[in-house]
Short mmCIF file of N, CA and C in Angstrom, two decimals:
data_model
loop_
_atom_site.label_atom_id
_atom_site.label_comp_id
_atom_site.label_asym_id
_atom_site.label_seq_id
_atom_site.Cartn_x
_atom_site.Cartn_y
_atom_site.Cartn_z
N MET A 1 57.67 38.31 44.55
CA MET A 1 56.30 38.09 44.94
C MET A 1 55.58 39.44 44.90
N THR A 2 54.32 39.42 44.44
CA THR A 2 53.57 40.67 44.36
C THR A 2 53.03 41.05 45.72
N ASP A 3 52.91 42.32 45.95
CA ASP A 3 52.35 42.85 47.17
C ASP A 3 50.84 42.67 47.13
N GLN A 4 50.23 42.48 48.31
CA GLN A 4 48.77 42.30 48.40
C GLN A 4 48.03 43.42 47.68
N ALA A 5 48.51 44.66 47.82
CA ALA A 5 47.82 45.81 47.23
C ALA A 5 47.91 45.83 45.70
N THR A 6 48.98 45.26 45.13
CA THR A 6 49.15 45.29 43.67
C THR A 6 48.73 43.99 42.99
N ARG A 7 48.34 42.99 43.78
CA ARG A 7 47.94 41.70 43.21
C ARG A 7 46.59 41.85 42.52
N PRO A 8 46.46 41.33 41.30
CA PRO A 8 45.16 41.40 40.62
C PRO A 8 44.07 40.71 41.45
N GLU A 9 42.87 41.25 41.37
CA GLU A 9 41.76 40.70 42.14
C GLU A 9 41.52 39.25 41.74
N GLY A 10 41.33 38.40 42.74
CA GLY A 10 41.07 36.99 42.49
C GLY A 10 42.33 36.14 42.41
N GLU A 11 43.49 36.77 42.31
CA GLU A 11 44.73 36.00 42.24
C GLU A 11 45.08 35.49 43.63
N ILE A 12 45.46 34.24 43.71
CA ILE A 12 45.82 33.64 44.98
C ILE A 12 47.28 33.96 45.27
N PRO A 13 47.60 34.37 46.50
CA PRO A 13 49.00 34.65 46.82
C PRO A 13 49.85 33.38 46.72
N GLY A 14 51.08 33.52 46.25
CA GLY A 14 51.98 32.38 46.11
C GLY A 14 52.48 31.88 47.46
N LYS A 15 52.99 30.65 47.43
CA LYS A 15 53.57 30.03 48.62
C LYS A 15 54.98 29.57 48.29
N PRO A 16 55.92 29.79 49.20
CA PRO A 16 57.28 29.31 48.94
C PRO A 16 57.34 27.79 48.97
N THR A 17 58.32 27.25 48.29
CA THR A 17 58.49 25.80 48.22
C THR A 17 58.51 25.16 49.60
N ALA A 18 59.21 25.78 50.54
CA ALA A 18 59.37 25.19 51.88
C ALA A 18 58.07 25.12 52.67
N ALA A 19 57.07 25.88 52.28
CA ALA A 19 55.82 25.94 53.06
C ALA A 19 55.10 24.60 53.12
N SER A 20 55.25 23.77 52.11
CA SER A 20 54.53 22.50 52.10
C SER A 20 55.45 21.29 52.03
N ARG A 21 56.74 21.49 51.97
CA ARG A 21 57.70 20.39 51.91
C ARG A 21 57.52 19.49 53.13
N THR A 22 57.62 18.17 52.92
CA THR A 22 57.44 17.26 54.05
C THR A 22 58.27 15.99 53.86
N THR A 23 58.47 15.27 54.96
CA THR A 23 59.14 13.97 54.94
C THR A 23 58.27 12.98 55.69
N LEU A 24 58.02 11.84 55.07
CA LEU A 24 57.28 10.75 55.68
C LEU A 24 58.28 9.62 55.91
N SER A 25 58.38 9.10 57.14
CA SER A 25 59.32 8.02 57.45
C SER A 25 58.56 6.78 57.88
N HIS A 26 59.09 5.63 57.48
CA HIS A 26 58.43 4.35 57.77
C HIS A 26 59.48 3.26 57.85
N ILE A 27 59.36 2.39 58.85
CA ILE A 27 60.29 1.25 58.94
C ILE A 27 59.67 0.06 58.21
N MET A 28 60.45 -0.59 57.37
CA MET A 28 59.96 -1.69 56.55
C MET A 28 59.99 -3.00 57.35
N THR A 29 58.90 -3.75 57.25
CA THR A 29 58.77 -5.01 57.98
C THR A 29 58.55 -6.16 57.02
N GLY A 30 58.49 -7.36 57.56
CA GLY A 30 58.30 -8.56 56.74
C GLY A 30 57.02 -8.52 55.92
N SER A 31 55.99 -7.85 56.40
CA SER A 31 54.73 -7.79 55.64
C SER A 31 54.83 -6.91 54.40
N ASP A 32 55.95 -6.18 54.25
CA ASP A 32 56.15 -5.29 53.10
C ASP A 32 56.91 -5.96 51.96
N THR A 33 57.31 -7.24 52.14
CA THR A 33 58.22 -7.85 51.16
C THR A 33 57.50 -8.52 50.00
N ASN A 34 58.27 -8.66 48.92
CA ASN A 34 57.81 -9.38 47.74
C ASN A 34 58.40 -10.80 47.76
N LEU A 35 58.25 -11.54 46.67
CA LEU A 35 58.74 -12.92 46.62
C LEU A 35 60.26 -13.02 46.63
N LEU A 36 60.95 -11.92 46.36
CA LEU A 36 62.41 -11.91 46.37
C LEU A 36 62.97 -11.56 47.74
N GLY A 37 62.09 -11.22 48.69
CA GLY A 37 62.54 -10.89 50.04
C GLY A 37 62.91 -9.44 50.22
N THR A 38 62.72 -8.62 49.21
CA THR A 38 62.94 -7.17 49.35
C THR A 38 61.58 -6.50 49.43
N VAL A 39 61.58 -5.22 49.76
CA VAL A 39 60.31 -4.50 49.90
C VAL A 39 59.66 -4.35 48.52
N HIS A 40 58.40 -4.66 48.47
CA HIS A 40 57.62 -4.60 47.24
C HIS A 40 57.57 -3.16 46.71
N GLY A 41 57.76 -3.00 45.40
CA GLY A 41 57.72 -1.68 44.79
C GLY A 41 56.42 -0.96 45.04
N GLY A 42 55.32 -1.71 45.11
CA GLY A 42 54.02 -1.11 45.37
C GLY A 42 53.92 -0.47 46.75
N VAL A 43 54.63 -1.04 47.72
CA VAL A 43 54.65 -0.46 49.07
C VAL A 43 55.35 0.89 49.02
N ILE A 44 56.48 0.95 48.31
CA ILE A 44 57.21 2.20 48.16
C ILE A 44 56.35 3.21 47.40
N MET A 45 55.66 2.76 46.35
CA MET A 45 54.82 3.67 45.57
C MET A 45 53.69 4.25 46.42
N LYS A 46 53.13 3.46 47.33
CA LYS A 46 52.07 3.99 48.20
C LYS A 46 52.64 5.06 49.14
N LEU A 47 53.83 4.82 49.69
CA LEU A 47 54.46 5.83 50.54
C LEU A 47 54.72 7.11 49.75
N VAL A 48 55.17 6.95 48.51
CA VAL A 48 55.42 8.10 47.63
C VAL A 48 54.12 8.88 47.41
N ASP A 49 53.04 8.17 47.10
CA ASP A 49 51.75 8.82 46.85
C ASP A 49 51.23 9.49 48.12
N ASP A 50 51.42 8.85 49.27
CA ASP A 50 50.97 9.44 50.54
C ASP A 50 51.71 10.75 50.83
N ALA A 51 53.03 10.73 50.70
CA ALA A 51 53.82 11.94 50.97
C ALA A 51 53.49 13.04 49.97
N ALA A 52 53.40 12.68 48.69
CA ALA A 52 53.08 13.67 47.66
C ALA A 52 51.69 14.24 47.87
N GLY A 53 50.75 13.41 48.27
CA GLY A 53 49.39 13.88 48.53
C GLY A 53 49.33 14.85 49.70
N ALA A 54 50.12 14.58 50.73
CA ALA A 54 50.17 15.50 51.87
C ALA A 54 50.71 16.85 51.44
N VAL A 55 51.77 16.83 50.64
CA VAL A 55 52.37 18.08 50.15
C VAL A 55 51.38 18.84 49.27
N ALA A 56 50.72 18.13 48.36
CA ALA A 56 49.75 18.78 47.46
C ALA A 56 48.60 19.39 48.24
N GLY A 57 48.10 18.68 49.25
CA GLY A 57 47.02 19.21 50.08
C GLY A 57 47.45 20.42 50.89
N ARG A 58 48.66 20.36 51.42
CA ARG A 58 49.20 21.49 52.17
C ARG A 58 49.35 22.72 51.28
N HIS A 59 49.95 22.50 50.10
CA HIS A 59 50.20 23.63 49.22
C HIS A 59 48.88 24.26 48.73
N SER A 60 47.94 23.41 48.37
CA SER A 60 46.70 23.92 47.79
C SER A 60 45.68 24.35 48.83
N GLY A 61 45.92 23.98 50.09
CA GLY A 61 45.01 24.37 51.15
C GLY A 61 43.72 23.58 51.16
N GLY A 62 43.76 22.35 50.68
CA GLY A 62 42.56 21.52 50.67
C GLY A 62 42.81 20.24 49.92
N PRO A 63 41.74 19.53 49.57
CA PRO A 63 41.89 18.23 48.92
C PRO A 63 42.58 18.33 47.56
N ALA A 64 43.41 17.32 47.30
CA ALA A 64 44.08 17.20 46.00
C ALA A 64 44.15 15.71 45.69
N VAL A 65 43.92 15.38 44.44
CA VAL A 65 43.91 13.97 44.03
C VAL A 65 45.04 13.70 43.04
N THR A 66 45.53 12.47 43.06
CA THR A 66 46.59 12.06 42.15
C THR A 66 46.03 12.01 40.74
N ALA A 67 46.62 12.77 39.82
CA ALA A 67 46.19 12.77 38.42
C ALA A 67 47.08 11.84 37.59
N SER A 68 48.38 11.84 37.89
CA SER A 68 49.28 10.95 37.17
C SER A 68 50.59 10.80 37.92
N MET A 69 51.28 9.73 37.60
CA MET A 69 52.64 9.53 38.07
C MET A 69 53.47 9.45 36.80
N ASP A 70 54.28 10.49 36.58
CA ASP A 70 55.09 10.54 35.37
C ASP A 70 56.19 9.50 35.37
N GLU A 71 56.81 9.35 36.49
CA GLU A 71 58.01 8.55 36.51
C GLU A 71 58.23 8.06 37.93
N MET A 72 58.53 6.77 38.06
CA MET A 72 58.93 6.19 39.35
C MET A 72 60.17 5.40 39.07
N VAL A 73 61.28 5.79 39.65
CA VAL A 73 62.55 5.13 39.41
C VAL A 73 62.99 4.46 40.70
N PHE A 74 63.30 3.17 40.62
CA PHE A 74 63.84 2.42 41.74
C PHE A 74 65.34 2.26 41.49
N LEU A 75 66.16 2.84 42.34
CA LEU A 75 67.61 2.83 42.15
C LEU A 75 68.29 1.68 42.87
N GLU A 76 67.79 1.33 44.04
CA GLU A 76 68.35 0.26 44.87
C GLU A 76 67.21 -0.46 45.56
N PRO A 77 67.39 -1.75 45.87
CA PRO A 77 66.34 -2.44 46.62
C PRO A 77 66.25 -1.94 48.06
N VAL A 78 65.06 -2.01 48.62
CA VAL A 78 64.83 -1.66 50.02
C VAL A 78 64.60 -2.98 50.75
N ARG A 79 65.19 -3.10 51.93
CA ARG A 79 65.14 -4.36 52.67
C ARG A 79 64.33 -4.23 53.95
N VAL A 80 63.92 -5.36 54.47
CA VAL A 80 63.27 -5.39 55.78
C VAL A 80 64.24 -4.79 56.78
N GLY A 81 63.75 -3.94 57.65
CA GLY A 81 64.60 -3.28 58.63
C GLY A 81 65.13 -1.93 58.17
N ASP A 82 64.89 -1.58 56.91
CA ASP A 82 65.30 -0.26 56.45
C ASP A 82 64.31 0.78 56.96
N LEU A 83 64.85 1.91 57.36
CA LEU A 83 64.03 3.06 57.71
C LEU A 83 63.98 3.91 56.44
N VAL A 84 62.79 4.03 55.86
CA VAL A 84 62.61 4.73 54.59
C VAL A 84 62.08 6.14 54.87
N HIS A 85 62.72 7.12 54.23
CA HIS A 85 62.30 8.52 54.33
C HIS A 85 61.85 8.96 52.94
N VAL A 86 60.62 9.40 52.85
CA VAL A 86 60.07 9.87 51.58
C VAL A 86 59.94 11.38 51.68
N ARG A 87 60.76 12.10 50.90
CA ARG A 87 60.80 13.57 50.94
C ARG A 87 60.10 14.12 49.71
N ALA A 88 59.16 15.03 49.93
CA ALA A 88 58.35 15.53 48.82
C ALA A 88 58.24 17.05 48.89
N GLN A 89 58.12 17.66 47.70
CA GLN A 89 57.90 19.10 47.60
C GLN A 89 57.20 19.42 46.29
N VAL A 90 56.48 20.54 46.28
CA VAL A 90 55.86 21.02 45.05
C VAL A 90 56.96 21.63 44.19
N ASN A 91 57.07 21.14 42.95
CA ASN A 91 58.07 21.67 42.01
C ASN A 91 57.50 22.75 41.11
N TRP A 92 56.20 22.62 40.77
CA TRP A 92 55.59 23.50 39.77
C TRP A 92 54.10 23.53 40.02
N THR A 93 53.46 24.64 39.68
CA THR A 93 52.01 24.74 39.78
C THR A 93 51.44 25.32 38.50
N GLY A 94 50.26 24.86 38.16
CA GLY A 94 49.48 25.43 37.07
C GLY A 94 48.26 26.10 37.68
N ARG A 95 47.16 26.12 36.93
CA ARG A 95 45.94 26.74 37.44
C ARG A 95 45.35 25.92 38.58
N SER A 96 45.19 24.61 38.36
CA SER A 96 44.61 23.74 39.39
C SER A 96 45.46 22.50 39.63
N SER A 97 46.59 22.40 38.95
CA SER A 97 47.44 21.22 39.10
C SER A 97 48.80 21.58 39.67
N MET A 98 49.46 20.56 40.21
CA MET A 98 50.77 20.73 40.82
C MET A 98 51.62 19.51 40.50
N GLU A 99 52.89 19.73 40.19
CA GLU A 99 53.82 18.61 40.11
C GLU A 99 54.54 18.52 41.44
N VAL A 100 54.56 17.32 42.01
CA VAL A 100 55.26 17.07 43.27
C VAL A 100 56.43 16.14 42.97
N GLY A 101 57.62 16.56 43.37
CA GLY A 101 58.81 15.73 43.24
C GLY A 101 59.04 14.99 44.53
N VAL A 102 59.44 13.73 44.42
CA VAL A 102 59.64 12.89 45.61
C VAL A 102 60.98 12.18 45.52
N ARG A 103 61.71 12.21 46.61
CA ARG A 103 62.98 11.48 46.72
C ARG A 103 62.82 10.46 47.84
N VAL A 104 63.19 9.20 47.56
CA VAL A 104 63.08 8.12 48.53
C VAL A 104 64.48 7.76 49.02
N MET A 105 64.66 7.84 50.33
CA MET A 105 65.95 7.54 50.96
C MET A 105 65.75 6.35 51.91
N ALA A 106 66.80 5.55 52.10
CA ALA A 106 66.71 4.42 53.04
C ALA A 106 68.00 4.30 53.82
N GLU A 107 67.83 3.91 55.09
CA GLU A 107 68.98 3.64 55.96
C GLU A 107 68.62 2.46 56.85
N ARG A 108 69.62 1.73 57.31
CA ARG A 108 69.37 0.63 58.23
C ARG A 108 68.88 1.21 59.56
N TRP A 109 67.88 0.63 60.11
CA TRP A 109 67.27 1.16 61.33
C TRP A 109 68.22 1.12 62.52
N ASN A 110 69.17 0.19 62.52
CA ASN A 110 70.04 -0.01 63.68
C ASN A 110 71.50 0.37 63.42
N GLU A 111 71.76 1.12 62.37
CA GLU A 111 73.12 1.53 62.05
C GLU A 111 73.16 3.05 61.93
N SER A 112 74.35 3.60 62.09
CA SER A 112 74.48 5.06 61.97
C SER A 112 75.12 5.46 60.65
N THR A 113 74.83 4.70 59.61
CA THR A 113 75.33 5.04 58.27
C THR A 113 74.37 6.02 57.61
N PRO A 114 74.89 6.84 56.70
CA PRO A 114 74.00 7.83 56.05
C PRO A 114 72.93 7.16 55.18
N ALA A 115 71.81 7.83 55.08
CA ALA A 115 70.73 7.33 54.21
C ALA A 115 71.20 7.39 52.76
N GLN A 116 70.73 6.43 51.97
CA GLN A 116 71.08 6.33 50.55
C GLN A 116 69.81 6.54 49.71
N GLN A 117 69.93 7.26 48.60
CA GLN A 117 68.77 7.42 47.74
C GLN A 117 68.47 6.09 47.06
N VAL A 118 67.22 5.65 47.18
CA VAL A 118 66.80 4.38 46.60
C VAL A 118 65.72 4.55 45.53
N GLY A 119 65.20 5.77 45.38
CA GLY A 119 64.18 5.98 44.36
C GLY A 119 63.79 7.44 44.24
N SER A 120 63.05 7.72 43.18
CA SER A 120 62.50 9.06 42.97
C SER A 120 61.26 8.96 42.11
N ALA A 121 60.43 9.99 42.19
CA ALA A 121 59.19 10.00 41.42
C ALA A 121 58.70 11.42 41.20
N TYR A 122 57.89 11.57 40.15
CA TYR A 122 57.19 12.83 39.87
C TYR A 122 55.72 12.51 39.72
N LEU A 123 54.89 13.19 40.48
CA LEU A 123 53.45 12.99 40.44
C LEU A 123 52.77 14.31 40.14
N VAL A 124 51.63 14.23 39.47
CA VAL A 124 50.82 15.41 39.23
C VAL A 124 49.53 15.25 40.03
N PHE A 125 49.20 16.30 40.77
CA PHE A 125 47.98 16.33 41.57
C PHE A 125 47.08 17.44 41.07
N ALA A 126 45.78 17.20 41.17
CA ALA A 126 44.79 18.22 40.85
C ALA A 126 44.07 18.59 42.15
N ALA A 127 44.00 19.88 42.43
CA ALA A 127 43.25 20.34 43.59
C ALA A 127 41.76 20.31 43.24
N VAL A 128 40.95 19.80 44.17
CA VAL A 128 39.51 19.68 43.91
C VAL A 128 38.71 20.29 45.05
N ASP A 129 37.49 20.71 44.71
CA ASP A 129 36.58 21.24 45.72
C ASP A 129 35.73 20.10 46.27
N GLY A 130 34.75 20.43 47.08
CA GLY A 130 33.88 19.43 47.69
C GLY A 130 33.08 18.60 46.70
N ASP A 131 32.89 19.12 45.48
CA ASP A 131 32.16 18.39 44.45
C ASP A 131 33.10 17.64 43.50
N GLY A 132 34.39 17.67 43.80
CA GLY A 132 35.35 16.99 42.94
C GLY A 132 35.74 17.77 41.71
N LYS A 133 35.35 19.04 41.66
CA LYS A 133 35.69 19.91 40.52
C LYS A 133 37.03 20.58 40.77
N PRO A 134 37.81 20.85 39.70
CA PRO A 134 39.11 21.50 39.89
C PRO A 134 38.95 22.87 40.55
N ARG A 135 39.92 23.20 41.41
CA ARG A 135 39.94 24.51 42.04
C ARG A 135 41.35 25.08 41.91
N ARG A 136 41.45 26.39 41.98
CA ARG A 136 42.74 27.07 41.79
C ARG A 136 43.71 26.75 42.92
N VAL A 137 45.00 26.74 42.56
CA VAL A 137 46.04 26.55 43.56
C VAL A 137 46.96 27.77 43.59
N PRO A 138 47.57 28.02 44.73
CA PRO A 138 48.52 29.14 44.79
C PRO A 138 49.76 28.82 43.94
N PRO A 139 50.33 29.83 43.31
CA PRO A 139 51.59 29.59 42.60
C PRO A 139 52.67 29.17 43.60
N VAL A 140 53.58 28.31 43.17
CA VAL A 140 54.72 27.97 44.02
C VAL A 140 55.82 28.99 43.75
N ILE A 141 56.50 29.38 44.79
CA ILE A 141 57.59 30.35 44.67
C ILE A 141 58.91 29.63 44.98
N PRO A 142 59.69 29.30 43.95
CA PRO A 142 60.98 28.65 44.20
C PRO A 142 61.87 29.56 45.06
N GLU A 143 62.58 28.94 46.01
CA GLU A 143 63.38 29.72 46.95
C GLU A 143 64.89 29.60 46.72
N THR A 144 65.32 28.52 46.12
CA THR A 144 66.75 28.29 45.94
C THR A 144 67.03 28.02 44.46
N GLU A 145 68.30 27.96 44.13
CA GLU A 145 68.68 27.61 42.76
C GLU A 145 68.19 26.21 42.41
N ARG A 146 68.25 25.29 43.37
CA ARG A 146 67.75 23.92 43.16
C ARG A 146 66.24 23.94 42.90
N ASP A 147 65.51 24.74 43.66
CA ASP A 147 64.06 24.87 43.44
C ASP A 147 63.78 25.43 42.05
N ASN A 148 64.57 26.42 41.62
CA ASN A 148 64.41 26.98 40.26
C ASN A 148 64.64 25.93 39.19
N ARG A 149 65.69 25.11 39.37
CA ARG A 149 65.97 24.03 38.41
C ARG A 149 64.80 23.05 38.37
N ARG A 150 64.30 22.66 39.54
CA ARG A 150 63.17 21.72 39.59
C ARG A 150 61.93 22.31 38.91
N TYR A 151 61.70 23.60 39.10
CA TYR A 151 60.57 24.27 38.48
C TYR A 151 60.71 24.22 36.95
N GLN A 152 61.88 24.53 36.43
CA GLN A 152 62.11 24.51 34.98
C GLN A 152 61.99 23.10 34.42
N GLU A 153 62.55 22.12 35.12
CA GLU A 153 62.44 20.73 34.66
C GLU A 153 60.98 20.27 34.66
N ALA A 154 60.22 20.70 35.66
CA ALA A 154 58.80 20.34 35.73
C ALA A 154 58.03 20.90 34.55
N GLN A 155 58.37 22.12 34.12
CA GLN A 155 57.72 22.71 32.94
C GLN A 155 58.01 21.86 31.70
N ILE A 156 59.22 21.35 31.58
CA ILE A 156 59.57 20.48 30.44
C ILE A 156 58.76 19.19 30.50
N ARG A 157 58.66 18.58 31.69
CA ARG A 157 57.86 17.35 31.81
C ARG A 157 56.40 17.62 31.46
N ARG A 158 55.86 18.77 31.86
CA ARG A 158 54.47 19.11 31.54
C ARG A 158 54.28 19.24 30.03
N THR A 159 55.21 19.91 29.37
CA THR A 159 55.15 20.06 27.91
C THR A 159 55.14 18.69 27.24
N HIS A 160 55.97 17.78 27.72
CA HIS A 160 56.03 16.43 27.15
C HIS A 160 54.75 15.65 27.44
N ARG A 161 54.20 15.78 28.65
CA ARG A 161 52.94 15.10 28.98
C ARG A 161 51.83 15.55 28.05
N LEU A 162 51.70 16.87 27.85
CA LEU A 162 50.65 17.40 26.99
C LEU A 162 50.84 16.98 25.54
N ALA A 163 52.08 17.01 25.04
CA ALA A 163 52.36 16.60 23.66
C ALA A 163 52.05 15.11 23.47
N ARG A 164 52.42 14.28 24.44
CA ARG A 164 52.15 12.84 24.36
C ARG A 164 50.65 12.59 24.34
N ARG A 165 49.91 13.28 25.23
CA ARG A 165 48.46 13.11 25.29
C ARG A 165 47.81 13.52 23.96
N ARG A 166 48.27 14.65 23.40
CA ARG A 166 47.74 15.15 22.13
C ARG A 166 48.04 14.17 20.99
N ALA A 167 49.25 13.64 20.92
CA ALA A 167 49.63 12.71 19.85
C ALA A 167 48.82 11.42 19.93
N ILE A 168 48.61 10.91 21.13
CA ILE A 168 47.82 9.68 21.30
C ILE A 168 46.37 9.93 20.89
N LYS A 169 45.81 11.07 21.29
CA LYS A 169 44.43 11.41 20.93
C LYS A 169 44.29 11.49 19.41
N GLU A 170 45.24 12.16 18.75
CA GLU A 170 45.20 12.28 17.28
C GLU A 170 45.30 10.92 16.61
N LEU A 171 46.17 10.05 17.11
CA LEU A 171 46.32 8.71 16.54
C LEU A 171 45.02 7.92 16.68
N ARG A 172 44.41 7.99 17.85
CA ARG A 172 43.15 7.25 18.07
C ARG A 172 42.04 7.79 17.18
N GLU A 173 41.97 9.12 17.03
CA GLU A 173 40.95 9.71 16.14
C GLU A 173 41.16 9.28 14.71
N LYS A 174 42.41 9.24 14.26
CA LYS A 174 42.73 8.81 12.90
C LYS A 174 42.34 7.35 12.69
N ARG A 175 42.67 6.51 13.67
CA ARG A 175 42.33 5.08 13.54
C ARG A 175 40.81 4.90 13.51
N ALA A 176 40.10 5.67 14.32
CA ALA A 176 38.64 5.58 14.32
C ALA A 176 38.07 6.05 12.98
N ALA A 177 38.64 7.15 12.43
CA ALA A 177 38.19 7.66 11.13
C ALA A 177 38.47 6.67 10.02
N ASP A 178 39.52 5.87 10.15
CA ASP A 178 39.88 4.86 9.16
C ASP A 178 39.10 3.56 9.37
N GLY A 179 38.22 3.56 10.39
CA GLY A 179 37.39 2.39 10.63
C GLY A 179 38.09 1.29 11.40
N ILE A 180 39.20 1.60 12.03
CA ILE A 180 39.93 0.60 12.81
C ILE A 180 39.40 0.63 14.22
N ASP A 181 38.82 -0.49 14.64
CA ASP A 181 38.22 -0.59 15.97
C ASP A 181 39.19 -1.35 16.87
N ASP A 182 39.70 -0.65 17.86
CA ASP A 182 40.66 -1.31 18.78
C ASP A 182 39.92 -1.93 19.94
#
C-alpha cells in the first residue's frame, strides 16, 4: 500500500478485503417456498443482492447499484427451517466498479451440524453519486492468498464480460448494416 505522502494527488487510498466483508443471515419460512416446497431461487438471489450491495456500499463509502450478476450457482436446495448465511466480499475493483463474490451457506436452525455451501454468485456493482453518475472507488487490497486468487479470477471474469459485450455489439451492428431488423 502506498503511503499518504507518496500517493498521487486525487488517488483514493485502498481498503483491505476484510474492511467491507459481511455476512447476512436469514431463517427460511413457508412464505419463501416455491411449488416444489423448497426455497425459491429468487428469494436466495435477493439475499445475495442485499449482502453484495451492503459490501459494495461499505467498500465504496456510499451508494452502489447492481450492474450485473455474472453467475448464480445453486448447489443444493434450501428448505424451510434452514438458517441461511450469505457471505460477501469485494474481490476486485476498477475505477467505479467492483466485483463482489458471494457464498451461500445453509444449516438446519435446530441442529448443530455444520453449515453446507448451497450456492455462490458474482455480482458487479457501480458506485454512484447523488445524481446517479459513476464515482471512483477505493482499490481493494487482497490480504490473503485466497483473496489474491479471487482478485485474479475476477480479472479473468471482467475480461470475458467485456469481450462478450464487444462481440454482441459487433454482431448487432453487422446485422443492422446488413438490413436485418431484429
